């Protein structure tokens, strides 16, 4: 990668996730995958791994694959172990002179496959130190099965298993902080990013993750028009609001050094993010003002802590 | 060369001689010694296998699935709950047509938790699309693992192979066995050169699609055809193996079956005990015989029916409960196989040895006694029973 990021030049590279896949319009996953894979050097090959997910069933429905690189999916909870197996094969075959060139190993899994059912597999692979990148495209619920809450779903969000009614207030618990869990693995590189603006943040972090030796992790916010309930054209706006409200701060931790990637010019109130999506609609009903207050307090606390850690 | 080795050591030694590309390793009693011995081979530089010490059996099989798909010969070992945890991936390995070799050291499944031998673990996985080959003793455990590699990797087969041996009885007992020279083993298994694999430069490969109804069934039928094709290939490989080892293997072993009127059908180490009982009964003029099933998947139904065609009464001995309320899995398969015979022998099922319960020669003699009684009275009595139950206090 040259020193200056140039979106125009980057998008001239051949797409490694081709059009014609079956992801919804307005979904974050497709642009995240294209964005991450664009950071691969042209001459390098990749083995792409998916957990079972919307992404997987939309990009590799027999007999068509949307990937130009080699690809493997096996199950829901084992994408990290799967990636580590492919990487182990590469090391073995390389040692025995049976494979040519550079091959990179990149996993994409949703939050269900990462925060929940795949956490053990991910932790194991990171601890073992495989040279791989694990990308979580975080849409904050089990979208492939029809919008059920995961440990990534934020507090108060409505899902089909965190219902809203006279008693139910949406999800009861706060979102698990997965990026911090990965940082605690002392891996060489972990970052939180999003496909925002000209994709510079996603691109540079993807490049670092792919070309830093050892296990690297990217947590990427991935809005879902069906689960979050927004008009599909609003995708970029929603990502921007998540970042500017500090609901989804952009930062990276490189060899233990925390760095803030983006400081909002003006930190917006969280309700602006909540207002953009149907899943938070009940928070704006009369009598539910406390929800927004508590959510704001939580985001502020997390943000302050991040600022302390990054010395920003 | 002759050596004194436990079953686990023998299999670990076979893996060392094969020097696979990748091994997924996770401990579980009684298979733990296999990855332990192998770790030492790695540490001593005797192999250059990529040895991946995962955090669960689920990941161990996931590593093998991906590594094999990537073009690497991959192996692992497990037992009991470890195999159960792999369950999801066993089907995936078979359906992706990945010839992984797994040493299953048979142990009872929880619960209640029990570390001793029975066949409930591998029998639970019998319909997962894996070839299953069972050993009676250490020698067979060693030989089976080596033969499993070329069987699974045959292009018309391309199925994973599970080689099974009885936990503790075989895995931990030390016996004299004949080992092959490493060069002979390497030559026998050859290089693993699949046609397509993830790391192939010229032709990227996609593995593990979402498979829709118009295609899924065709893929399952292809898998079923591969399992059928495996039967002939297992015999071919056994014939090739006999040339380098002098040891002969079939789909099952017939022991004193030539004129047998009463016969047992069973799997694994109990065959040794049963053979002793058969010998004793023969001395007393009883026409007793034994069939030790070696290959359970693919099931040698036609061959077994032929071998049992002239018997009068047969006891199938299942070392696993199937909870079908209709007999164990070996019984179900055997009875089904015998259905096409014109004259069928009487057939009973004896479930025995669960959770490491001993089988003694007297127990086997008692079973033959029941068979003799059946042939005299023509009354089978209860078809499906459990051997050696302590009296329940009321």
XYZ file of C-alpha atoms in Angstrom:
706
model
C 0.000 0.000 0.000
C 1.339 3.424 -0.861
C 1.525 6.014 1.879
C -1.448 8.013 0.648
C -4.797 6.309 0.512
C -6.562 6.930 -2.767
C -10.067 5.481 -3.017
C -10.185 5.923 -6.789
C -7.039 3.911 -7.261
C -8.144 1.278 -4.792
C -11.508 0.686 -6.478
C -9.763 0.133 -9.781
C -8.467 -3.166 -8.417
C -10.494 -6.149 -9.600
C -13.261 -6.949 -7.109
C -12.550 -10.079 -5.083
C -16.203 -10.265 -4.008
C -18.031 -10.095 -7.306
C -21.495 -8.686 -7.935
C -24.472 -10.989 -8.197
C -24.343 -12.205 -4.623
C -27.645 -12.307 -2.791
C -27.077 -9.886 0.091
C -29.826 -7.294 0.670
C -29.459 -3.785 -0.706
C -28.437 -1.523 2.154
C -26.598 -4.324 4.022
C -23.220 -3.545 5.534
C -21.699 -6.991 5.042
C -21.078 -6.840 1.288
C -19.299 -3.504 1.325
C -17.263 -4.582 4.341
C -16.051 -7.750 2.636
C -15.190 -5.873 -0.579
C -13.517 -3.186 1.482
C -11.384 -5.592 3.491
C -10.366 -7.687 0.472
C -9.415 -4.570 -1.453
C -6.551 -4.160 1.004
C -4.925 -7.335 -0.330
C -2.001 -6.734 -2.616
C -2.945 -7.623 -6.167
C -0.441 -10.438 -6.485
C -1.382 -12.098 -3.198
C -3.897 -14.897 -3.002
C -6.267 -15.459 -0.124
C -8.252 -18.228 1.441
C -11.520 -16.697 2.636
C -13.402 -18.370 5.485
C -17.004 -17.724 6.470
C -18.974 -18.809 9.463
C -22.511 -19.827 8.644
C -24.209 -16.469 8.262
C -26.235 -14.256 5.929
C -22.941 -13.570 4.211
C -22.175 -17.218 3.638
C -25.558 -18.270 2.306
C -25.699 -15.170 0.108
C -22.241 -15.446 -1.411
C -21.848 -19.194 -1.942
C -25.066 -20.841 -2.968
C -24.254 -23.936 -4.969
C -23.122 -23.882 -7.756
C -22.154 -20.189 -7.668
C -19.488 -18.492 -5.602
C -19.078 -14.718 -5.450
C -15.436 -15.018 -4.378
C -12.582 -14.991 -6.853
C -10.256 -16.407 -4.174
C -10.440 -19.851 -2.603
C -13.154 -20.094 0.001
C -14.270 -22.439 2.749
C -17.278 -22.552 5.012
C -17.924 -25.462 7.314
C -20.107 -24.505 10.293
C -21.366 -21.677 12.471
C -19.140 -21.755 15.547
C -15.802 -22.785 14.065
C -14.726 -20.205 11.508
C -11.593 -19.284 13.459
C -10.574 -22.935 13.871
C -11.331 -23.469 10.192
C -9.116 -20.564 9.225
C -6.367 -21.865 11.480
C -6.611 -25.277 9.802
C -6.157 -23.767 6.361
C -3.234 -21.714 7.653
C -1.693 -24.827 9.215
C -1.978 -26.583 5.862
C -0.246 -23.642 4.195
C 2.642 -23.797 6.663
C 2.980 -27.549 6.185
C 2.798 -27.477 2.400
C 5.059 -24.433 2.168
C 7.649 -26.253 4.269
C 7.413 -29.211 1.924
C 7.682 -27.033 -1.164
C 4.172 -27.845 -2.330
C 2.648 -24.374 -2.463
C 3.729 -21.268 -4.334
C 3.428 -17.581 -3.563
C 1.898 -15.724 -0.650
C -1.506 -16.747 0.619
C -3.404 -14.748 3.238
C -6.103 -16.154 5.504
C -9.164 -14.045 6.250
C -12.301 -15.028 8.144
C -15.617 -13.198 8.047
C -18.240 -14.016 10.646
C -21.260 -12.249 12.041
C -21.651 -11.255 15.677
C -23.585 -14.432 16.501
C -20.728 -16.517 15.103
C -18.180 -14.388 16.949
C -19.486 -12.893 20.222
C -21.538 -15.983 21.049
C -21.219 -19.439 19.530
C -17.784 -18.931 17.960
C -16.050 -17.186 20.859
C -14.181 -20.273 22.074
C -12.938 -21.130 18.608
C -11.843 -17.511 18.073
C -10.088 -17.294 21.428
C -8.253 -20.545 20.722
C -7.068 -19.466 17.297
C -5.886 -16.079 18.571
C -4.019 -17.684 21.472
C -2.294 -20.153 19.160
C -1.013 -17.285 17.079
C -1.980 -18.293 13.561
C -1.117 -15.787 10.856
C -4.691 -14.858 10.043
C -7.235 -12.078 10.154
C -10.580 -12.510 11.822
C -13.200 -9.991 10.743
C -16.436 -9.760 12.679
C -19.123 -7.989 10.688
C -21.199 -6.902 13.612
C -24.872 -6.342 12.838
C -25.828 -6.778 16.462
C -28.200 -9.763 16.204
C -28.726 -13.149 14.561
C -29.988 -11.743 11.275
C -29.718 -14.918 9.202
C -32.235 -16.721 11.396
C -34.553 -13.733 11.604
C -33.253 -11.058 13.980
C -32.715 -12.727 17.355
C -30.731 -11.033 20.113
C -27.060 -11.873 20.530
C -24.607 -10.760 23.206
C -23.695 -8.020 20.739
C -27.209 -6.568 20.615
C -27.225 -3.206 22.421
C -29.439 -2.614 25.440
C -33.051 -1.718 24.632
C -32.879 -2.898 21.006
C -35.936 -4.759 19.847
C -35.289 -8.165 18.315
C -37.569 -11.154 17.880
C -36.208 -12.615 21.131
C -35.918 -9.342 23.030
C -39.447 -8.226 22.350
C -41.100 -4.963 23.262
C -44.495 -4.878 24.995
C -46.163 -3.618 28.130
C -43.552 -5.525 30.133
C -40.651 -6.060 27.717
C -38.319 -3.143 27.051
C -36.200 -4.726 24.357
C -32.836 -6.271 25.252
C -32.115 -6.102 28.965
C -28.332 -6.271 28.885
C -25.635 -4.042 27.487
C -23.577 -5.086 24.481
C -20.580 -7.323 25.175
C -17.312 -5.508 24.469
C -15.719 -8.026 22.180
C -12.914 -5.807 20.900
C -11.615 -5.438 24.457
C -11.772 -9.214 24.895
C -9.627 -9.602 21.799
C -7.224 -6.916 22.982
C -6.844 -8.917 26.205
C -5.492 -11.783 24.080
C -2.397 -9.619 23.473
C -2.575 -10.154 19.745
C -0.437 -7.889 17.566
C -3.347 -5.943 16.137
C -6.989 -5.410 17.040
C -9.215 -2.639 15.780
C -12.718 -1.371 15.653
C -13.759 0.117 12.337
C -16.684 0.730 9.991
C -17.193 1.281 6.250
C -17.416 5.029 6.751
C -16.872 7.954 4.367
C -14.246 7.144 1.778
C -13.442 3.817 3.486
C -10.005 5.025 4.524
C -10.409 3.751 8.075
C -11.589 0.295 6.979
C -8.895 0.079 4.316
C -5.910 1.079 6.399
C -6.946 -1.160 9.281
C -7.573 -4.063 6.932
C -4.156 -3.589 5.392
C -2.512 -3.553 8.800
C -4.449 -6.618 9.904
C -3.638 -8.570 6.751
C 0.034 -7.633 6.596
C 0.857 -7.783 10.299
C 2.239 -11.213 11.088
C 0.193 -13.188 13.574
C -3.450 -13.212 14.570
C -5.276 -9.929 13.948
C -8.830 -8.929 14.635
C -11.207 -6.388 13.120
C -14.593 -5.605 14.579
C -16.620 -3.852 11.894
C -20.008 -2.262 12.443
C -22.373 -3.652 9.846
C -25.873 -2.158 9.803
C -28.698 -4.428 8.699
C -31.743 -2.801 7.080
C -34.041 -5.669 8.070
C -32.915 -6.030 11.663
C -32.265 -2.396 12.436
C -35.265 -1.252 10.440
C -34.047 1.608 8.275
C -34.529 2.539 4.591
C -31.680 0.919 2.660
C -30.343 4.189 1.264
C -29.651 5.376 4.829
C -26.776 2.923 5.361
C -23.914 5.475 5.179
C -25.828 7.949 7.327
C -26.436 5.373 10.050
C -22.780 4.377 10.159
C -21.832 8.036 10.436
C -24.289 8.534 13.301
C -22.951 5.473 15.147
C -19.469 6.919 14.985
C -20.373 10.561 15.715
C -22.485 9.621 18.744
C -19.571 7.459 19.992
C -21.880 4.453 20.072
C -19.231 2.818 17.827
C -15.876 4.510 18.359
C -13.138 3.867 15.839
C -9.848 2.829 17.402
C -6.995 0.396 17.124
C -4.634 -1.384 19.490
C -1.284 -2.138 17.944
C 1.199 -4.146 20.025
C -0.633 -3.019 23.146
C -0.736 0.671 22.225
C -4.242 2.103 22.079
C -4.934 4.736 19.438
C -8.132 6.638 18.724
C -8.749 6.713 14.981
C -11.477 9.319 14.853
C -12.516 12.158 17.160
C -15.951 13.510 16.291
C -15.861 17.263 15.715
C -19.046 17.437 17.734
C -20.096 14.420 19.786
C -23.791 13.931 19.007
C -26.414 12.772 21.507
C -27.084 9.020 21.238
C -30.765 9.590 20.540
C -29.853 10.779 17.053
C -28.480 7.299 16.325
C -31.459 5.603 17.987
C -33.978 7.748 16.130
C -32.660 6.547 12.769
C -33.789 2.946 13.349
C -37.054 1.168 14.053
C -35.451 -1.228 16.562
C -35.203 1.649 19.072
C -38.625 3.190 18.330
C -40.096 2.339 21.734
C -37.375 4.376 23.429
C -39.103 7.500 22.178
C -42.495 6.704 23.688
C -43.693 8.881 26.525
C -42.465 7.530 29.828
C -39.400 5.854 28.302
C -37.131 8.882 28.489
C -35.063 7.040 31.110
C -33.973 4.564 28.459
C -32.304 7.217 26.394
C -30.767 8.739 29.514
C -29.305 5.436 30.653
C -28.081 4.585 27.184
C -26.383 7.995 26.977
C -24.711 7.459 30.337
C -23.405 4.072 29.245
C -21.995 5.377 25.978
C -20.391 8.334 27.786
C -18.724 6.064 30.321
C -17.329 3.792 27.646
C -16.147 6.771 25.611
C -14.397 8.402 28.573
C -12.611 5.172 29.329
C -11.504 4.853 25.718
C -10.197 8.448 25.741
C -8.168 7.671 28.857
C -6.703 4.568 27.286
C -5.828 6.261 24.024
C -4.556 9.440 25.661
C -6.638 11.351 23.148
C 10.718 -55.346 13.432
C 9.106 -56.630 16.596
C 8.232 -54.253 19.395
C 6.360 -54.056 22.655
C 3.850 -51.228 22.365
C 0.493 -50.155 23.758
C -2.305 -49.591 21.251
C -1.965 -45.832 21.604
C 1.793 -46.002 21.070
C 1.283 -48.207 18.046
C -1.097 -45.714 16.433
C 1.115 -42.761 17.338
C 4.002 -44.643 15.755
C 1.951 -45.269 12.614
C 1.204 -41.533 12.424
C 4.890 -40.779 12.858
C 5.743 -43.109 10.004
C 3.057 -41.512 7.819
C 4.334 -38.031 8.777
C 1.055 -36.281 7.886
C 0.911 -32.610 6.935
C -1.386 -31.549 9.776
C -2.519 -33.026 13.075
C -5.258 -31.546 15.244
C -4.579 -32.453 18.873
C -6.740 -32.339 21.964
C -6.569 -34.605 25.008
C -9.299 -36.959 26.128
C -8.992 -40.242 28.004
C -8.132 -42.856 26.763
C -6.823 -41.464 23.447
C -4.627 -38.757 25.049
C -1.400 -40.696 24.668
C -1.618 -40.504 20.881
C -1.146 -36.703 20.726
C 1.317 -36.958 23.659
C 3.585 -39.389 21.864
C 3.255 -37.390 18.695
C 4.207 -34.160 20.488
C 7.468 -35.854 21.420
C 8.098 -36.862 17.808
C 7.543 -33.221 16.846
C 9.826 -31.997 19.632
C 12.507 -34.478 18.609
C 12.305 -33.377 14.992
C 11.310 -36.838 13.825
C 8.338 -35.446 11.869
C 7.625 -32.085 10.261
C 3.879 -32.197 10.700
C 2.067 -28.965 11.539
C 0.891 -29.931 15.008
C -2.092 -27.793 16.020
C -2.970 -27.955 19.713
C -6.536 -26.738 19.668
C -8.915 -25.818 22.481
C -11.550 -28.527 21.814
C -12.326 -31.569 19.722
C -14.740 -29.431 17.749
C -11.821 -27.275 16.707
C -9.605 -30.307 16.197
C -11.965 -31.648 13.563
C -12.514 -28.129 12.167
C -8.759 -27.794 11.708
C -8.623 -31.166 9.965
C -11.541 -30.279 7.691
C -9.965 -27.015 6.567
C -6.456 -28.423 6.328
C -7.580 -31.378 4.261
C -9.600 -29.047 2.018
C -6.494 -26.906 1.675
C -4.589 -29.905 0.325
C -2.960 -31.273 3.471
C -3.125 -34.857 4.705
C -4.705 -34.464 8.140
C -5.171 -36.730 11.136
C -6.449 -36.608 14.687
C -7.395 -38.849 17.590
C -10.197 -38.775 20.096
C -12.581 -40.741 22.316
C -16.089 -40.651 23.680
C -17.400 -37.130 24.352
C -14.640 -35.771 22.148
C -16.078 -37.624 19.201
C -19.535 -36.477 20.237
C -18.331 -32.870 20.246
C -16.992 -33.389 16.715
C -20.307 -34.752 15.578
C -21.364 -31.788 13.467
C -18.022 -31.715 11.716
C -17.956 -35.458 11.070
C -20.843 -35.024 8.660
C -19.200 -31.992 7.109
C -15.898 -33.805 6.599
C -17.674 -36.669 4.867
C -19.948 -34.498 2.735
C -17.019 -32.325 1.638
C -15.350 -35.618 0.681
C -12.267 -34.996 2.799
C -10.239 -38.151 3.539
C -9.186 -37.298 7.093
C -7.966 -40.188 9.243
C -9.147 -40.286 12.845
C -8.089 -42.734 15.530
C -11.108 -43.334 17.749
C -10.159 -44.958 21.015
C -13.558 -46.295 22.005
C -14.945 -45.200 25.340
C -18.424 -45.029 26.815
C -20.362 -41.851 26.273
C -21.562 -39.735 29.172
C -23.763 -39.970 31.039
C -23.135 -41.010 33.569
C -19.512 -40.173 32.899
C -17.401 -43.292 32.527
C -13.927 -43.514 31.065
C -13.934 -47.201 30.165
C -14.572 -49.023 26.981
C -17.677 -49.605 24.986
C -18.611 -48.670 21.433
C -21.283 -46.071 22.086
C -19.088 -43.234 20.814
C -18.276 -44.517 17.338
C -21.624 -46.293 17.010
C -23.289 -42.928 17.584
C -21.339 -41.639 14.590
C -22.036 -44.663 12.399
C -24.299 -42.779 9.993
C -22.060 -39.737 9.586
C -20.531 -40.861 6.296
C -17.227 -42.065 7.772
C -15.672 -45.384 6.948
C -15.269 -47.290 10.230
C -12.647 -49.992 10.756
C -12.339 -51.707 14.149
C -9.291 -53.398 15.647
C -9.130 -56.435 17.904
C -5.620 -55.729 19.189
C -2.615 -53.430 18.951
C -1.342 -54.984 15.756
C -4.632 -54.377 14.024
C -4.862 -50.850 15.396
C -1.481 -50.099 13.847
C -2.219 -51.833 10.564
C -5.704 -50.331 10.218
C -4.450 -46.785 10.635
C -1.888 -47.243 7.880
C -4.392 -48.867 5.529
C -6.992 -46.158 6.266
C -4.962 -43.490 4.512
C -4.917 -44.944 0.971
C -8.485 -46.211 1.368
C -9.873 -42.768 2.193
C -7.764 -40.943 -0.364
C -8.802 -43.132 -3.297
C -10.421 -40.743 -5.832
C -13.561 -42.891 -6.162
C -13.912 -42.975 -2.366
C -12.647 -39.707 -0.896
C -14.239 -40.305 2.478
C -12.852 -39.840 5.975
C -11.855 -42.961 7.872
C -12.244 -43.696 11.562
C -10.039 -46.485 12.868
C -11.337 -47.727 16.199
C -9.738 -49.644 19.031
C -11.042 -50.485 22.472
C -10.132 -47.970 25.149
C -7.705 -49.241 27.806
C -8.141 -52.885 26.751
C -6.302 -52.194 23.503
C -5.109 -48.604 23.887
C -3.217 -49.160 27.136
C -2.329 -52.838 27.104
C 1.205 -53.514 25.904
C 1.618 -56.295 23.355
C 4.275 -57.562 21.017
C 3.600 -56.225 17.560
C 5.311 -56.213 14.205
C 6.096 -52.747 12.884
C 6.841 -51.984 9.263
C 9.904 -50.037 8.212
C 9.129 -46.331 7.899
C 10.173 -46.263 4.246
C 7.724 -49.063 3.509
C 4.907 -47.166 5.248
C 5.707 -43.932 3.397
C 5.769 -45.791 0.117
C 2.528 -47.554 0.963
C 0.584 -44.377 1.771
C 2.320 -42.328 -0.940
C 2.078 -38.547 -1.357
C -1.275 -36.859 -0.897
C -1.938 -35.099 -4.178
C -5.640 -34.205 -4.431
C -6.962 -32.944 -7.734
C -8.407 -29.732 -6.286
C -7.614 -27.941 -3.046
C -7.808 -24.457 -1.563
C -4.114 -23.676 -1.916
C -3.857 -24.730 -5.552
C -2.565 -21.713 -7.415
C -4.043 -22.370 -10.832
C -7.588 -23.012 -9.742
C -9.176 -21.408 -6.676
C -11.654 -23.706 -5.006
C -14.809 -22.991 -2.991
C -15.736 -25.562 -0.347
C -18.862 -25.857 1.791
C -21.663 -24.141 -0.135
C -25.189 -23.490 0.904
C -26.678 -26.383 -1.028
C -30.249 -26.020 -2.182
C -32.894 -28.695 -2.710
C -32.270 -29.136 -6.462
C -28.673 -30.225 -5.736
C -28.461 -31.432 -2.126
C -29.861 -34.886 -2.735
C -27.563 -35.551 -5.692
C -24.620 -34.718 -3.455
C -25.838 -37.091 -0.763
C -26.316 -39.859 -3.317
C -22.757 -39.327 -4.556
C -21.587 -39.693 -0.975
C -23.588 -42.904 -0.631
C -22.043 -44.220 -3.869
C -18.598 -43.447 -2.515
C -19.341 -45.496 0.594
C -20.400 -48.402 -1.608
C -17.206 -48.064 -3.652
C -15.158 -48.131 -0.457
C -15.891 -51.802 0.151
C -13.922 -53.109 -2.819
C -11.177 -50.583 -2.216
C -10.752 -51.673 1.415
C -10.131 -55.213 0.177
C -7.714 -54.045 -2.522
C -5.716 -52.019 -0.026
C -5.723 -54.965 2.384
C -4.322 -57.178 -0.388
C -1.570 -54.642 -1.101
C -0.883 -54.412 2.603
C -0.561 -58.185 2.883
C 2.285 -57.996 0.345
C 4.380 -55.750 2.579
C 3.310 -57.099 5.970
C 2.282 -60.708 5.475
C -0.882 -59.915 7.430
C -4.226 -60.534 5.805
C -7.415 -58.593 6.425
C -10.964 -58.895 5.135
C -14.180 -57.026 5.859
C -14.574 -59.364 8.813
C -12.661 -62.267 10.279
C -14.194 -65.738 10.311
C -12.956 -67.879 13.163
C -13.742 -71.614 12.971
C -16.778 -70.875 10.856
C -16.287 -73.639 8.231
C -18.900 -75.961 9.720
C -20.155 -73.790 12.534
C -23.752 -74.242 13.609
C -23.661 -71.736 16.462
C -22.017 -68.418 15.856
C -21.279 -65.098 17.481
C -20.972 -61.785 15.666
C -19.079 -59.075 17.518
C -16.606 -56.229 17.198
C -13.228 -55.453 18.722
C -11.117 -56.830 21.528
C -13.846 -59.158 22.830
C -12.986 -61.351 19.870
C -9.927 -62.581 21.756
C -12.058 -63.753 24.664
C -14.639 -65.222 22.322
C -12.003 -67.147 20.351
C -10.795 -68.785 23.559
C -14.360 -69.786 24.370
C -14.907 -71.117 20.847
C -11.749 -73.227 21.113
C -12.914 -74.682 24.400
C -16.380 -75.490 23.040
C -14.870 -77.056 19.935
C -12.830 -79.344 22.190
C -16.141 -80.440 23.663
C -17.544 -81.117 20.224
C -19.704 -77.994 19.954
C -19.689 -76.588 16.422
C -19.069 -73.033 17.545
C -17.691 -70.196 15.442
C -17.102 -66.475 15.519
C -17.338 -63.567 13.157
C -15.400 -60.487 14.151
C -16.675 -57.521 12.164
C -13.727 -55.365 11.166
C -15.367 -52.978 8.715
C -18.643 -51.646 10.074
C -18.996 -48.849 7.503
C -19.488 -49.744 4.717
C -21.427 -52.599 6.284
C -20.564 -55.973 4.701
C -24.186 -57.154 4.660
C -24.117 -59.556 1.702
C -20.806 -61.066 2.729
C -21.995 -61.530 6.289
C -25.205 -63.190 5.135
C -23.162 -65.655 3.074
C -20.879 -66.390 6.002
C -23.814 -67.071 8.327
C -26.007 -68.881 5.783
C -25.288 -72.364 7.129
C -25.495 -71.612 10.817
C -28.453 -72.610 12.958
C -28.356 -69.904 15.610
C -26.457 -66.649 15.874
C -25.917 -64.272 18.759
C -24.989 -60.730 17.812
C -23.083 -59.085 20.626
C -23.431 -55.332 20.797
C -21.011 -53.328 22.904
C -23.330 -50.337 22.790
C -26.953 -49.745 23.698
C -28.849 -48.172 20.868
C -31.942 -47.297 22.909
C -34.012 -48.370 19.956
C -35.891 -50.753 22.279
C -35.259 -53.239 19.497
C -31.606 -54.212 19.946
C -28.197 -52.653 19.374
C -26.813 -51.278 16.094
C -24.761 -54.332 15.112
C -27.834 -56.487 15.653
C -30.033 -54.246 13.517
C -27.530 -54.362 10.659
C -26.943 -58.101 10.930
C -30.609 -59.002 11.145
C -31.311 -56.807 8.134
C -28.465 -58.488 6.214
C -29.808 -61.962 6.983
C -33.336 -61.164 5.847
C -32.562 -62.052 2.226
C -31.368 -65.558 3.113
C -33.750 -68.339 2.137
C -33.157 -70.207 5.382
C -32.336 -67.899 8.186
C -30.667 -68.903 11.454
C -32.263 -68.033 14.770
C -30.956 -64.664 15.833
C -30.612 -62.993 19.207
C -28.948 -59.813 20.442
C -26.814 -59.628 23.554
C -25.823 -56.170 24.722
C -22.707 -56.461 26.867
C -19.670 -54.699 28.245
C -21.112 -51.211 28.649
C -18.847 -48.773 30.451
C -16.017 -51.288 30.709
C -17.984 -54.226 32.153
C -15.767 -57.282 31.659
C -16.638 -60.046 29.258
C -15.295 -63.405 30.451
C -14.920 -66.665 28.534
C -17.640 -68.140 30.804
C -19.982 -65.359 29.666
C -19.332 -66.283 26.058
C -19.853 -69.960 26.816
C -23.164 -69.058 28.431
C -24.228 -67.273 25.252
C -23.318 -70.356 23.197
C -25.308 -72.406 25.699
C -28.325 -70.266 24.975
C -27.820 -70.739 21.251
C -27.624 -74.509 21.683
C -30.826 -74.455 23.716
C -32.570 -72.410 21.022
C -31.602 -74.911 18.319
C -32.980 -77.749 20.417
C -36.251 -76.112 21.470
C -36.845 -73.930 18.462
C -37.764 -71.189 20.936
C -35.688 -68.001 20.734
C -36.980 -66.543 23.978
C -36.330 -62.835 24.517
C -34.496 -61.654 21.390
C -32.783 -58.673 22.927
C -31.157 -58.985 26.343
C -28.323 -57.567 28.414
C -25.468 -59.734 29.623
C -24.355 -59.962 33.240
C -26.725 -57.645 35.021
C -26.434 -57.470 38.800
C -29.702 -58.188 40.586
C -31.675 -55.066 41.288
C -32.679 -54.759 44.934
C -36.299 -54.000 45.479
